[in-house]
PDB file of C-alpha atoms and ligand atoms in Angstrom:
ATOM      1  CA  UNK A  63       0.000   0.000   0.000  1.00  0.00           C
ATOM      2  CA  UNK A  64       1.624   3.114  -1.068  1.00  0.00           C
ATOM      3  CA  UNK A  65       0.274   6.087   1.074  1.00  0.00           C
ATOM      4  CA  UNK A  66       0.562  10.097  -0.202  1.00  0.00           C
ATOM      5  CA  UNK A  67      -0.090  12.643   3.260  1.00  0.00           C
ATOM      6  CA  UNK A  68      -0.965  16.200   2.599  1.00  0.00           C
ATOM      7  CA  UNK A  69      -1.609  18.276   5.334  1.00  0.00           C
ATOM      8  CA  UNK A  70      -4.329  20.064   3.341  1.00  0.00           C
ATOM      9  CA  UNK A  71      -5.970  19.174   0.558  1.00  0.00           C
ATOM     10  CA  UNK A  72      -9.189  20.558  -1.185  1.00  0.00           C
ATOM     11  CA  UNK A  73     -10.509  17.084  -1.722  1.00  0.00           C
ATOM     12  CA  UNK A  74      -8.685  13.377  -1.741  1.00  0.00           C
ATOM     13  CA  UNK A  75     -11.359  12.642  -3.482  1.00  0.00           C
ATOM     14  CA  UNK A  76     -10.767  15.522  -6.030  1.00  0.00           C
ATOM     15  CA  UNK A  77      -6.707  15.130  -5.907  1.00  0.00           C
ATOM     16  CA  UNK A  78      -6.874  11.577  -7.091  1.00  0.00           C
ATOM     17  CA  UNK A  79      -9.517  11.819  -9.666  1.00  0.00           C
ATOM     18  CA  UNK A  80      -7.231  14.782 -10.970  1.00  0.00           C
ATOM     19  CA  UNK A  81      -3.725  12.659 -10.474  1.00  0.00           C
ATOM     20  CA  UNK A  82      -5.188   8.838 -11.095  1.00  0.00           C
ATOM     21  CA  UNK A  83      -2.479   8.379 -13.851  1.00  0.00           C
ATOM     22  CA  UNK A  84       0.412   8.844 -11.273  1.00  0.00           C
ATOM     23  CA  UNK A  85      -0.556   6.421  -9.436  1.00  0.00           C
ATOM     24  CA  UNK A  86      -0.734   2.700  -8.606  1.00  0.00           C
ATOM     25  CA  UNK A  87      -3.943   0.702  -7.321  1.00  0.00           C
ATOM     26  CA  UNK A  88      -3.876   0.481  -3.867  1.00  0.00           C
ATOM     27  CA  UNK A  89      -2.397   3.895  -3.202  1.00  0.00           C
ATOM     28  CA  UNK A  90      -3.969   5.841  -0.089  1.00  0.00           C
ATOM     29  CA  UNK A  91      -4.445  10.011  -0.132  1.00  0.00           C
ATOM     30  CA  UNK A  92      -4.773  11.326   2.846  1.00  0.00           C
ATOM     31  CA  UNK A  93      -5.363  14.594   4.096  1.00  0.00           C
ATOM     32  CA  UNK A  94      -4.876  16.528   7.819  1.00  0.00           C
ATOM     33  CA  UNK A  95      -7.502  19.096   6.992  1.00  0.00           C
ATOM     34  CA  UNK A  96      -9.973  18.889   3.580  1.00  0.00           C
ATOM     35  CA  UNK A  97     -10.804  21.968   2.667  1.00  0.00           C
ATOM     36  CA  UNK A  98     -13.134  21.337   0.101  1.00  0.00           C
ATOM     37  CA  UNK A  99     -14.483  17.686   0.853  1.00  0.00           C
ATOM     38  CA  UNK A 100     -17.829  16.735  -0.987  1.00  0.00           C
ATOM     39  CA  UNK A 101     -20.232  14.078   0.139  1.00  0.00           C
ATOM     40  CA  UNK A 102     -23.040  12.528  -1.995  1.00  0.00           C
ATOM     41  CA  UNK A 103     -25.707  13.584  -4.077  1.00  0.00           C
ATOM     42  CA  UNK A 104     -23.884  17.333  -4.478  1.00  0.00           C
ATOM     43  CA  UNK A 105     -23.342  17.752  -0.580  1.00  0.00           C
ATOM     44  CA  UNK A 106     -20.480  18.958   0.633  1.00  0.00           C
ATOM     45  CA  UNK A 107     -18.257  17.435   3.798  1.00  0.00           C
ATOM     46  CA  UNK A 108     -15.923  20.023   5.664  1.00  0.00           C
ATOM     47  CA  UNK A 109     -13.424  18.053   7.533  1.00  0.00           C
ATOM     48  CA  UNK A 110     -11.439  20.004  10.134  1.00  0.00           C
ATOM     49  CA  UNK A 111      -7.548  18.720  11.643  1.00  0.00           C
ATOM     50  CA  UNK A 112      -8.507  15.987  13.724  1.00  0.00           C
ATOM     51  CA  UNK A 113     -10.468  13.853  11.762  1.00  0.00           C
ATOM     52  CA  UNK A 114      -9.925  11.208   8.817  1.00  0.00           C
ATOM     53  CA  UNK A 115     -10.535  11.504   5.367  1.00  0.00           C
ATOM     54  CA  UNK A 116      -8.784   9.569   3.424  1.00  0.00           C
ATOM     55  CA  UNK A 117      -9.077   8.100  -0.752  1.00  0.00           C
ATOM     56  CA  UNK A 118      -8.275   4.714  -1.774  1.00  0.00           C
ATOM     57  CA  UNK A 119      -7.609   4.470  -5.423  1.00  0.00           C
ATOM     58  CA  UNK A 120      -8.487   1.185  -7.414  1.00  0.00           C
ATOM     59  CA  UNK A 121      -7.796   0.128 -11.286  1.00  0.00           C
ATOM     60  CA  UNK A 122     -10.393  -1.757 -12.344  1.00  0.00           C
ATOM     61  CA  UNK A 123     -10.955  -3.754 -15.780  1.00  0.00           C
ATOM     62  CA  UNK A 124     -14.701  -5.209 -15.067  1.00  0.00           C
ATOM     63  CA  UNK A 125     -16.061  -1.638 -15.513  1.00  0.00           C
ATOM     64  CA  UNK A 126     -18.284  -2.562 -13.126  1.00  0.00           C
ATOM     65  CA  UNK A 127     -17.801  -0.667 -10.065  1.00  0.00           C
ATOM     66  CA  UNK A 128     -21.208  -0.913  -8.134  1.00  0.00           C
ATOM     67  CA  UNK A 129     -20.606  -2.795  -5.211  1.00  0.00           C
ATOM     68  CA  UNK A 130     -17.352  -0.644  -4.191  1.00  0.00           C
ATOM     69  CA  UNK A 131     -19.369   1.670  -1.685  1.00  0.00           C
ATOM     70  CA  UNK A 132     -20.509  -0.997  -0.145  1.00  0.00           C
ATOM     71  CA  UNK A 133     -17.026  -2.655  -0.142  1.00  0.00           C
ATOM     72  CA  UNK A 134     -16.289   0.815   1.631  1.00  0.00           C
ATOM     73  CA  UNK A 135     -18.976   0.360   4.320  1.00  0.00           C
ATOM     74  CA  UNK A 136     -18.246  -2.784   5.600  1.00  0.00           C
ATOM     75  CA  UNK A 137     -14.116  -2.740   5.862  1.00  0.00           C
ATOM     76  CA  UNK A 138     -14.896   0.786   7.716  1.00  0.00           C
ATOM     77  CA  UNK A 139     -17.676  -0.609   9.859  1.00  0.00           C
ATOM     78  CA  UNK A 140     -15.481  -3.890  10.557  1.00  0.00           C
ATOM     79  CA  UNK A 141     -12.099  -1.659  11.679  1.00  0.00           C
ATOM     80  CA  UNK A 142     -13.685   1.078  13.062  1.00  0.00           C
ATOM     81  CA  UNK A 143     -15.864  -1.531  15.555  1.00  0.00           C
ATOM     82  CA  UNK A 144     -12.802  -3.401  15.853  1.00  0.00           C
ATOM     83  CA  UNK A 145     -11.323  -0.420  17.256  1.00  0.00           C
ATOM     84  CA  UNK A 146     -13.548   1.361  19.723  1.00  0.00           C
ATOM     85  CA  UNK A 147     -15.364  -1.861  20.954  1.00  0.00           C
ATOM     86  CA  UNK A 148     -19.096  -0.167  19.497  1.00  0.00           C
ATOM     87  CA  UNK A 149     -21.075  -1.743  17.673  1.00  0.00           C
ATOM     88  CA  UNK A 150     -21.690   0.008  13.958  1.00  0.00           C
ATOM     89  CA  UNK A 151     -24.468  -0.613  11.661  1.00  0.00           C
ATOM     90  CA  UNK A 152     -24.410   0.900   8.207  1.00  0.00           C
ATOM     91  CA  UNK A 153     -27.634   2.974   6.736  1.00  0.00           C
ATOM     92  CA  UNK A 154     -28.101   2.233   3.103  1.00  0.00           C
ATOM     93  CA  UNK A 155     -25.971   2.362   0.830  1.00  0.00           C
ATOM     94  CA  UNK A 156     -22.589   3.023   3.005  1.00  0.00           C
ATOM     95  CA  UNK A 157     -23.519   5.559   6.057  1.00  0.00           C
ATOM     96  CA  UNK A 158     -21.865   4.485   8.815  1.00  0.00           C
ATOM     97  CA  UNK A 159     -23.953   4.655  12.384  1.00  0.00           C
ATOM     98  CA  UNK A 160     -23.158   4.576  16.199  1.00  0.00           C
ATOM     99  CA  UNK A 161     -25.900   4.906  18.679  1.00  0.00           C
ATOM    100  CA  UNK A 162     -28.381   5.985  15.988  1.00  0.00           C
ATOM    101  CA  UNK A 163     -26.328   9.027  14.284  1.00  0.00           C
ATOM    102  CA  UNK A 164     -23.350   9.132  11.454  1.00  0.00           C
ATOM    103  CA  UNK A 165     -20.330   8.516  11.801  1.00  0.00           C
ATOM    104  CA  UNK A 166     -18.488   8.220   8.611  1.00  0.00           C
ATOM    105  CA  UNK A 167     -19.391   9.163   4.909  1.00  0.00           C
ATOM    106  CA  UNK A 168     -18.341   7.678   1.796  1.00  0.00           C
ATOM    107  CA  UNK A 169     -17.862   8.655  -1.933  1.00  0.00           C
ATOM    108  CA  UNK A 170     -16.924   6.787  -5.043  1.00  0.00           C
ATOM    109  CA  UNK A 171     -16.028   8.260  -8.346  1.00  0.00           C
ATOM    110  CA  UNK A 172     -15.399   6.826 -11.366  1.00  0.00           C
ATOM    111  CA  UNK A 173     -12.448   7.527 -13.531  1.00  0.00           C
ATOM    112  CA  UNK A 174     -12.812   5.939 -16.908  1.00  0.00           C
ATOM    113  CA  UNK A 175      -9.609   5.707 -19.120  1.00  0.00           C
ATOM    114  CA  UNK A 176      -8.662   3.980 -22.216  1.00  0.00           C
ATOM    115  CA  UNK A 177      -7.681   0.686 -20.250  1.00  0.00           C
ATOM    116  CA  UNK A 178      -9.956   0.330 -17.315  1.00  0.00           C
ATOM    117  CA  UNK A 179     -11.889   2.173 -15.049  1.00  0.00           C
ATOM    118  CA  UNK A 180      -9.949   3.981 -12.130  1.00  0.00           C
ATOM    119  CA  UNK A 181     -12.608   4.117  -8.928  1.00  0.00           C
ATOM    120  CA  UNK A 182     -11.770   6.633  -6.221  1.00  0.00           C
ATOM    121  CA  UNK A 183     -13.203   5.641  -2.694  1.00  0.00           C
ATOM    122  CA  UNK A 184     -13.071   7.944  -0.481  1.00  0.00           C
ATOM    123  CA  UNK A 185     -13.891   7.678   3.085  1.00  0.00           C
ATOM    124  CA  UNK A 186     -14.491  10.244   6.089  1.00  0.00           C
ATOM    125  CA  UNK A 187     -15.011   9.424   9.407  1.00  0.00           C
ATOM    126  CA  UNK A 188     -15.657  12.244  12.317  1.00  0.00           C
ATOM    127  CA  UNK A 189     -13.133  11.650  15.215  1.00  0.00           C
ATOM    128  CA  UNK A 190     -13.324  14.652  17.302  1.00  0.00           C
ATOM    129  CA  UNK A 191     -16.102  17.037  15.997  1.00  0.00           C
ATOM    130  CA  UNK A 192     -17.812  18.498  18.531  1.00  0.00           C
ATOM    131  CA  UNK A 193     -21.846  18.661  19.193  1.00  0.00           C
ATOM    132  CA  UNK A 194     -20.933  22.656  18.925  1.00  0.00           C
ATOM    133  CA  UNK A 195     -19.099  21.763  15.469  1.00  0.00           C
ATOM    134  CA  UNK A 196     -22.431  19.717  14.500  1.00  0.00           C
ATOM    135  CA  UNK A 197     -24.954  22.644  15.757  1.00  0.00           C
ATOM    136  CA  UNK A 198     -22.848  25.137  13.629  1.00  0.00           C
ATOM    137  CA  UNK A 199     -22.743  22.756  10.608  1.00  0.00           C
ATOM    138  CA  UNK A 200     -26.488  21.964  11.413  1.00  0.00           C
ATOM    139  CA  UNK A 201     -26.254  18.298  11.107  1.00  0.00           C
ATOM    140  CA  UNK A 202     -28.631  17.307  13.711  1.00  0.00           C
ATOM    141  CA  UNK A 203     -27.888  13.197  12.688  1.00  0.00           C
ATOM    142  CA  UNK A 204     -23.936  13.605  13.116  1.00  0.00           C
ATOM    143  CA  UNK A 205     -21.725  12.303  15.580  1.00  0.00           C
ATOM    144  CA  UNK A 206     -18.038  11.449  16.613  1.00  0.00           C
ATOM    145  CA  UNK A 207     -15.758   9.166  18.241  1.00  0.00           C
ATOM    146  CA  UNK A 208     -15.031  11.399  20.775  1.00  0.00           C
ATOM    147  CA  UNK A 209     -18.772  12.764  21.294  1.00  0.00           C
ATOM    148  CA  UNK A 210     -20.064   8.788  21.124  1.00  0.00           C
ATOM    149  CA  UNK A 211     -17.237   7.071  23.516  1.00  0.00           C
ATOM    150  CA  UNK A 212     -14.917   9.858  24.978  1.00  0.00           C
ATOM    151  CA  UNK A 213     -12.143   8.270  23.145  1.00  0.00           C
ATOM    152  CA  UNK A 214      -9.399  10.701  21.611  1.00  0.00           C
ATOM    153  CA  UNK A 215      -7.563   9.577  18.775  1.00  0.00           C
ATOM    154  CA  UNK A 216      -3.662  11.783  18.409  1.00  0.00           C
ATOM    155  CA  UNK A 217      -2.145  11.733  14.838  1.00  0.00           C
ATOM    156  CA  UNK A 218      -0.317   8.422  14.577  1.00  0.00           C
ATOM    157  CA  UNK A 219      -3.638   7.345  15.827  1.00  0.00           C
ATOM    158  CA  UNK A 220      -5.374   8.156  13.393  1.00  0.00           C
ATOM    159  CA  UNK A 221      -2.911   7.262  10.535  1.00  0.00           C
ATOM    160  CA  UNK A 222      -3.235   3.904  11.879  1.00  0.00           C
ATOM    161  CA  UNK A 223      -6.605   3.862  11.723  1.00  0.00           C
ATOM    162  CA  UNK A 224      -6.813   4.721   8.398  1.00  0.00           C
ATOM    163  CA  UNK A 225      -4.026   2.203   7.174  1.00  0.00           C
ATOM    164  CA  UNK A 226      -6.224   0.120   8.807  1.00  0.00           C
ATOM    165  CA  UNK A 227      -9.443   0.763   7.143  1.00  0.00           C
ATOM    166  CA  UNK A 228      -7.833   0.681   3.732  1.00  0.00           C
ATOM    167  CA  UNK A 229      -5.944  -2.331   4.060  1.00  0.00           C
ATOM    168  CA  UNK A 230      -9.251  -4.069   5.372  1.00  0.00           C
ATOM    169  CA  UNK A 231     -10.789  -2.217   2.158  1.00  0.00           C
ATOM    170  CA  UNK A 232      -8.308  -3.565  -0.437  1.00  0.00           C
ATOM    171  CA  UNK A 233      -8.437  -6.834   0.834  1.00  0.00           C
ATOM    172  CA  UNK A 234     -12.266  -7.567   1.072  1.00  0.00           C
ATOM    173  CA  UNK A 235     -12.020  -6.155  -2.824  1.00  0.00           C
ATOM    174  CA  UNK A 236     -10.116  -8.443  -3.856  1.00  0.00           C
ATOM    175  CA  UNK A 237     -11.890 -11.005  -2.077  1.00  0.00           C
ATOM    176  CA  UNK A 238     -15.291  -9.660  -3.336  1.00  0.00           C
ATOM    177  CA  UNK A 239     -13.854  -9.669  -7.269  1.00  0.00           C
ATOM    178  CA  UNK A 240     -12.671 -13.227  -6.567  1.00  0.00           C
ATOM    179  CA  UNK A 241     -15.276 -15.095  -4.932  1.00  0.00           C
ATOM    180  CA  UNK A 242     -18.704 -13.258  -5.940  1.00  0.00           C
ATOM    181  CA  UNK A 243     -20.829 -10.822  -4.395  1.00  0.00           C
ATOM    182  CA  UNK A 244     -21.968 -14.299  -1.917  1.00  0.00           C
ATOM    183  CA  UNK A 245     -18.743 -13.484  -0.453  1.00  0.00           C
ATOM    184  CA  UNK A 246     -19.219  -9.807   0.323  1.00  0.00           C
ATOM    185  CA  UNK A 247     -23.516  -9.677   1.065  1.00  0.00           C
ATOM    186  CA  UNK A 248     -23.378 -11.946   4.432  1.00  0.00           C
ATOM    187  CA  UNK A 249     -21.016  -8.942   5.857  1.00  0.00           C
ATOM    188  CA  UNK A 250     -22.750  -6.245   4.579  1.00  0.00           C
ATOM    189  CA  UNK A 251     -26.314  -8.000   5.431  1.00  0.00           C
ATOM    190  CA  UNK A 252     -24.946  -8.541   9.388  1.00  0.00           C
ATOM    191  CA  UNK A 253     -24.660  -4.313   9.534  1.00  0.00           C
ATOM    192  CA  UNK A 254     -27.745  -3.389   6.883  1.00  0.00           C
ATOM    193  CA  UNK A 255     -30.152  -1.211   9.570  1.00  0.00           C
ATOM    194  CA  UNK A 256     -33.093  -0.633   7.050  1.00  0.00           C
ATOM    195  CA  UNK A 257     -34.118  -4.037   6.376  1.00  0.00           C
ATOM    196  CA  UNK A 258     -37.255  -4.209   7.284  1.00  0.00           C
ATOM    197  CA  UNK A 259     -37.624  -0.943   8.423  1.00  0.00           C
ATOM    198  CA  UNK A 260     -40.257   1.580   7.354  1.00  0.00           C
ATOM    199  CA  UNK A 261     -38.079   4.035   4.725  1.00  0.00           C
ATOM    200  CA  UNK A 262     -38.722   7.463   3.216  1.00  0.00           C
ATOM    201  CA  UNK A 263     -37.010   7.014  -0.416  1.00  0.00           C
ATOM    202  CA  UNK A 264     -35.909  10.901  -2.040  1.00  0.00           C
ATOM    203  CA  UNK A 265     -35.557  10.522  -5.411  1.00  0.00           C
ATOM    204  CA  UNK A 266     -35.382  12.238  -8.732  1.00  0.00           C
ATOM    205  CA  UNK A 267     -37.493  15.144  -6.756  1.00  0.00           C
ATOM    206  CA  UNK A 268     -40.082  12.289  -5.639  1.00  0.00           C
ATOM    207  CA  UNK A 269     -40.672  11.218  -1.875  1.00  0.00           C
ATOM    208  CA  UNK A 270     -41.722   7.348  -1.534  1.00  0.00           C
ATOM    209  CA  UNK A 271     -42.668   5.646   1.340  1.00  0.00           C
ATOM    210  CA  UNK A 272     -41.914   1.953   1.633  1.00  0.00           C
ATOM    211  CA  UNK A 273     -40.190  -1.017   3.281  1.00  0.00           C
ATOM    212  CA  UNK A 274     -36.269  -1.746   2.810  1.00  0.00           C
ATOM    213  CA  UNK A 275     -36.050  -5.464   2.278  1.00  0.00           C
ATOM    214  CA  UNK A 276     -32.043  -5.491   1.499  1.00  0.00           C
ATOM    215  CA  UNK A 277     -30.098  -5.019  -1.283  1.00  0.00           C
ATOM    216  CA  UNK A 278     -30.018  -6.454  -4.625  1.00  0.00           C
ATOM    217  CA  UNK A 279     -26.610  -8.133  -6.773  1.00  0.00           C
ATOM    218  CA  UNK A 280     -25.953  -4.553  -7.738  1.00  0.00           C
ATOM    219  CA  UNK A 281     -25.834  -3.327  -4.772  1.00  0.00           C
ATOM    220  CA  UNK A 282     -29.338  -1.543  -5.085  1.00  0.00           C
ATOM    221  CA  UNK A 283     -31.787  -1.101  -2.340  1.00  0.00           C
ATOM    222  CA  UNK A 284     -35.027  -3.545  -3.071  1.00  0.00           C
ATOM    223  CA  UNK A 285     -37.607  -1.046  -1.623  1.00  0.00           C
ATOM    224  CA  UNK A 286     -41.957  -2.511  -1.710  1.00  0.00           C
ATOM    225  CA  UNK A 287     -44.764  -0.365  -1.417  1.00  0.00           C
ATOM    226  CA  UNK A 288     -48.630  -0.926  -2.126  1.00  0.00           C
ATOM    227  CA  UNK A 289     -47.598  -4.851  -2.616  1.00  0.00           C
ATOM    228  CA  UNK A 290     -44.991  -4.123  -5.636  1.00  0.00           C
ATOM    229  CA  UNK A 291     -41.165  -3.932  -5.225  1.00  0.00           C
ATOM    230  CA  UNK A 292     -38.467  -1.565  -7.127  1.00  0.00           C
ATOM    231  CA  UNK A 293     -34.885  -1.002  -6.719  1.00  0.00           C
ATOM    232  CA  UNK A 294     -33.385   2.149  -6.382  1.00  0.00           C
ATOM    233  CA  UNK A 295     -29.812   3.302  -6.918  1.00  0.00           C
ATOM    234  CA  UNK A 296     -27.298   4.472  -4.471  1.00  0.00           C
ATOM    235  CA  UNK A 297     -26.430   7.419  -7.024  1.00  0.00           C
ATOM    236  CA  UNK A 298     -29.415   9.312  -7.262  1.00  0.00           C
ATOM    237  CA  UNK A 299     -30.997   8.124  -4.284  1.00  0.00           C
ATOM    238  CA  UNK A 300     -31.428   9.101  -0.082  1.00  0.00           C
ATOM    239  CA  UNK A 301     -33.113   7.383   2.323  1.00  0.00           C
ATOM    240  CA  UNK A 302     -34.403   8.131   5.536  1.00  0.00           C
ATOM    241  CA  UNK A 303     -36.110   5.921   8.422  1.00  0.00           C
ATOM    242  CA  UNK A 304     -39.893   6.788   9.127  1.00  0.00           C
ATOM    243  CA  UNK A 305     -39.346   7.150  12.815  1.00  0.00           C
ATOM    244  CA  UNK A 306     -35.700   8.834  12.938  1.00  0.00           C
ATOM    245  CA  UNK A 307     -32.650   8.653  11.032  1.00  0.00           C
ATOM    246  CA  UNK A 308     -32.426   4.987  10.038  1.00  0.00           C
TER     247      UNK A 308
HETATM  248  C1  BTN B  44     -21.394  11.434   2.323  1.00  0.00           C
HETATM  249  O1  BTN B  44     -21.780  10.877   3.355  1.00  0.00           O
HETATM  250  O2  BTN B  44     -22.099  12.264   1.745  1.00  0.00           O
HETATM  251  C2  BTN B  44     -20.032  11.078   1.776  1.00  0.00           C
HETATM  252  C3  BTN B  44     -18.926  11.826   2.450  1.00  0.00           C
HETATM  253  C4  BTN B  44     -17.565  11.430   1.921  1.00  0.00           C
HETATM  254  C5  BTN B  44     -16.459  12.248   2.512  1.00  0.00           C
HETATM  255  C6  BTN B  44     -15.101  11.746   2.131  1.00  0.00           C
HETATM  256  S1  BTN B  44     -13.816  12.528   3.063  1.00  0.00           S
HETATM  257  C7  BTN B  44     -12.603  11.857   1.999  1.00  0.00           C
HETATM  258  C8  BTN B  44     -13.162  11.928   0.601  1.00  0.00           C
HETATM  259  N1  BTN B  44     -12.904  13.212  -0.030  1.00  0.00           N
HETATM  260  C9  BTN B  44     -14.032  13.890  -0.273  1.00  0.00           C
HETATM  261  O3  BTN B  44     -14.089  15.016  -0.808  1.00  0.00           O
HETATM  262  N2  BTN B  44     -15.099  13.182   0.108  1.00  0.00           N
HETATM  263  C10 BTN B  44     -14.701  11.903   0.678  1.00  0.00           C
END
C-alpha cells in the first residue's frame, strides 16, 4: 500500500480523480484538513484537523464498479468496531452509524480511461467534531468518536486507523472480485439497519414511502410499497427511516 499525506488538501477525493495516472492501485491520499471535501448527491463534507478523510484508489478492468461503496462500508464498519469496541451498523448504501447518528461518509467516483476504469473511494469518518461543530454545521444526525465514547484519537492514531481501514478495504475487494458478491452480502447483510424498516425514499425530486427489504446483486436497495417492489440506486438516491434517522 503506497500512502501520499498532505496536510491540506481541497478534496482526496478531487486530488486523485485529478492525479489517477500517477498512481498505482492500492495507493492511499490522505489529508490533515480537507478543505473542500464533498459528500453525496452534491453535498459537501468540511473536515477540520482531527479527523480522517482519506481516498483509496483502485484500477479496475470489469467496468463494473457498483458494489465498491458498499465494499467501503463494511471494511470501515469492521475496523472502526474493531477499534472502539461499538457496535456500527451501516444505513443504506454506506452511512456508517453509532448509537443511531453518522459517523463516517463515503464517496466513489469513477475515472474511466482507455484501459480500465480507475474508482476513487473515499472515506471520512468524524473523530473529534464536537456537538458545537455539528450545531454550527447543522447536522442534527452527526456524531463522533469522541462525542459517542470519549475516546481521543492523536495523529499516529489516526494514521493507523486509516491504514487500517484501507488495508481491510483492499483486501475484502479483492476477495469480493474473486469469490462473488456471496462473499461480500453476508457482511454487509450482518450491519444493513433498514431491512425491514419503514423508509422514506428521495428521489429524482419524488418522496416514496416503503419497506427496505435489502439489497439487490448490484448493490441496489429492493424497496416494496402498495404490494410491488423496485430497486433504487445508491447514485441518485437518499433514504431516511420513518421514525428517525435509520
Ligand atoms: C457522504 O456521506 O455524503 C459522503 C462523504 C464522503 C467524505 C469523504 S472525506 C474523503 C473523501 N474526499 C471527499 O471530498 N469526500 C470523501
Amino acid at each position: 500500500m503506497k500512502l501520499v499525506h498532505f496536510s491540506t488538501l481541497s478534496s482526496t477525493n478531487t486530488y486523485l480523480k485529478q492525479h489517477a495516472a500517477e498512481y498505482p492501485t492500492g495507493t492511499v491520499v490522505i489529508a490533515d484538513v480537507q478543505t473542500e471535501g464533498r459528500g453525496r448527491l452534491g453535498r459537501s463534507w468540511q473536515m477540520p484537523g482531527g479527523n480522517l478523510c482519506f481516498s483509496v484508489l483502485f484500477a479496475d478492468q470489469s467496468g463494473d464498479w457498483s458494489l465498491y461503496p458498499l465494499c467501503c462500508a463494511v471494511a470501515a464498519a469492521e475496523v472502526l468496531e474493531e477499534t472502539m469496541g461499538e457496535s456500527i451498523g451501516i444505513k443504506w448504501p454506506n452511512d456508517l452509524i453509532l448509537k443511531g447518528k453518522k459517523l463516517c461518509g463515503i464517496l466513489c467516483e469513477a475515472v474511466p480511461s482507455a484501459n480500465d476504469t480507475r474508482i476513487i473511494c473515499g472515506i471520512g469518518v468524524n473523530v473529534s467534531l464536537e456537538q458545537a461543530d455539528f450545531d454550527r454545521m447543522e447536522l442534527p444526525y452527526a456524531t463522533s468518536v469522541k462525542l459517542a465514547t470519549g475516546r481521543v484519537f492523536n495523529d499516529e492514531e489516526r494514521l493507523s486507523l486509516a491504514k487500517k481501514i484501507a488495508a481491510r478495504l483492499i483486501e475484502t475487494v479483492d476477495n469480493w472480485k474473486t469469490n462473488g458478491f456471496s462473499a461480500l452480502k453476508p457482511r454487509y447483510d450482518a450491519r444493513l439497519l433498514n431491512q425491514n424498516r419503514e423508509v422514506r425514499v428521495l428521489y429524482q425530486n419524488r418522496t416514496i414511502e416503503a419497506v427496505a427489504r435489502g439489497i439487490n446483486e448490484q448493490g441496489y436497495l429492493v424497496c416494496e410499497a402498495n404490494g410491488s417492489r423496485f430497486t433504487v440506486h445508491s447514485g441518485e438516491a437518499s433514504v431516511r427511516g420513518l421514525y428517525g434517522y435509520v
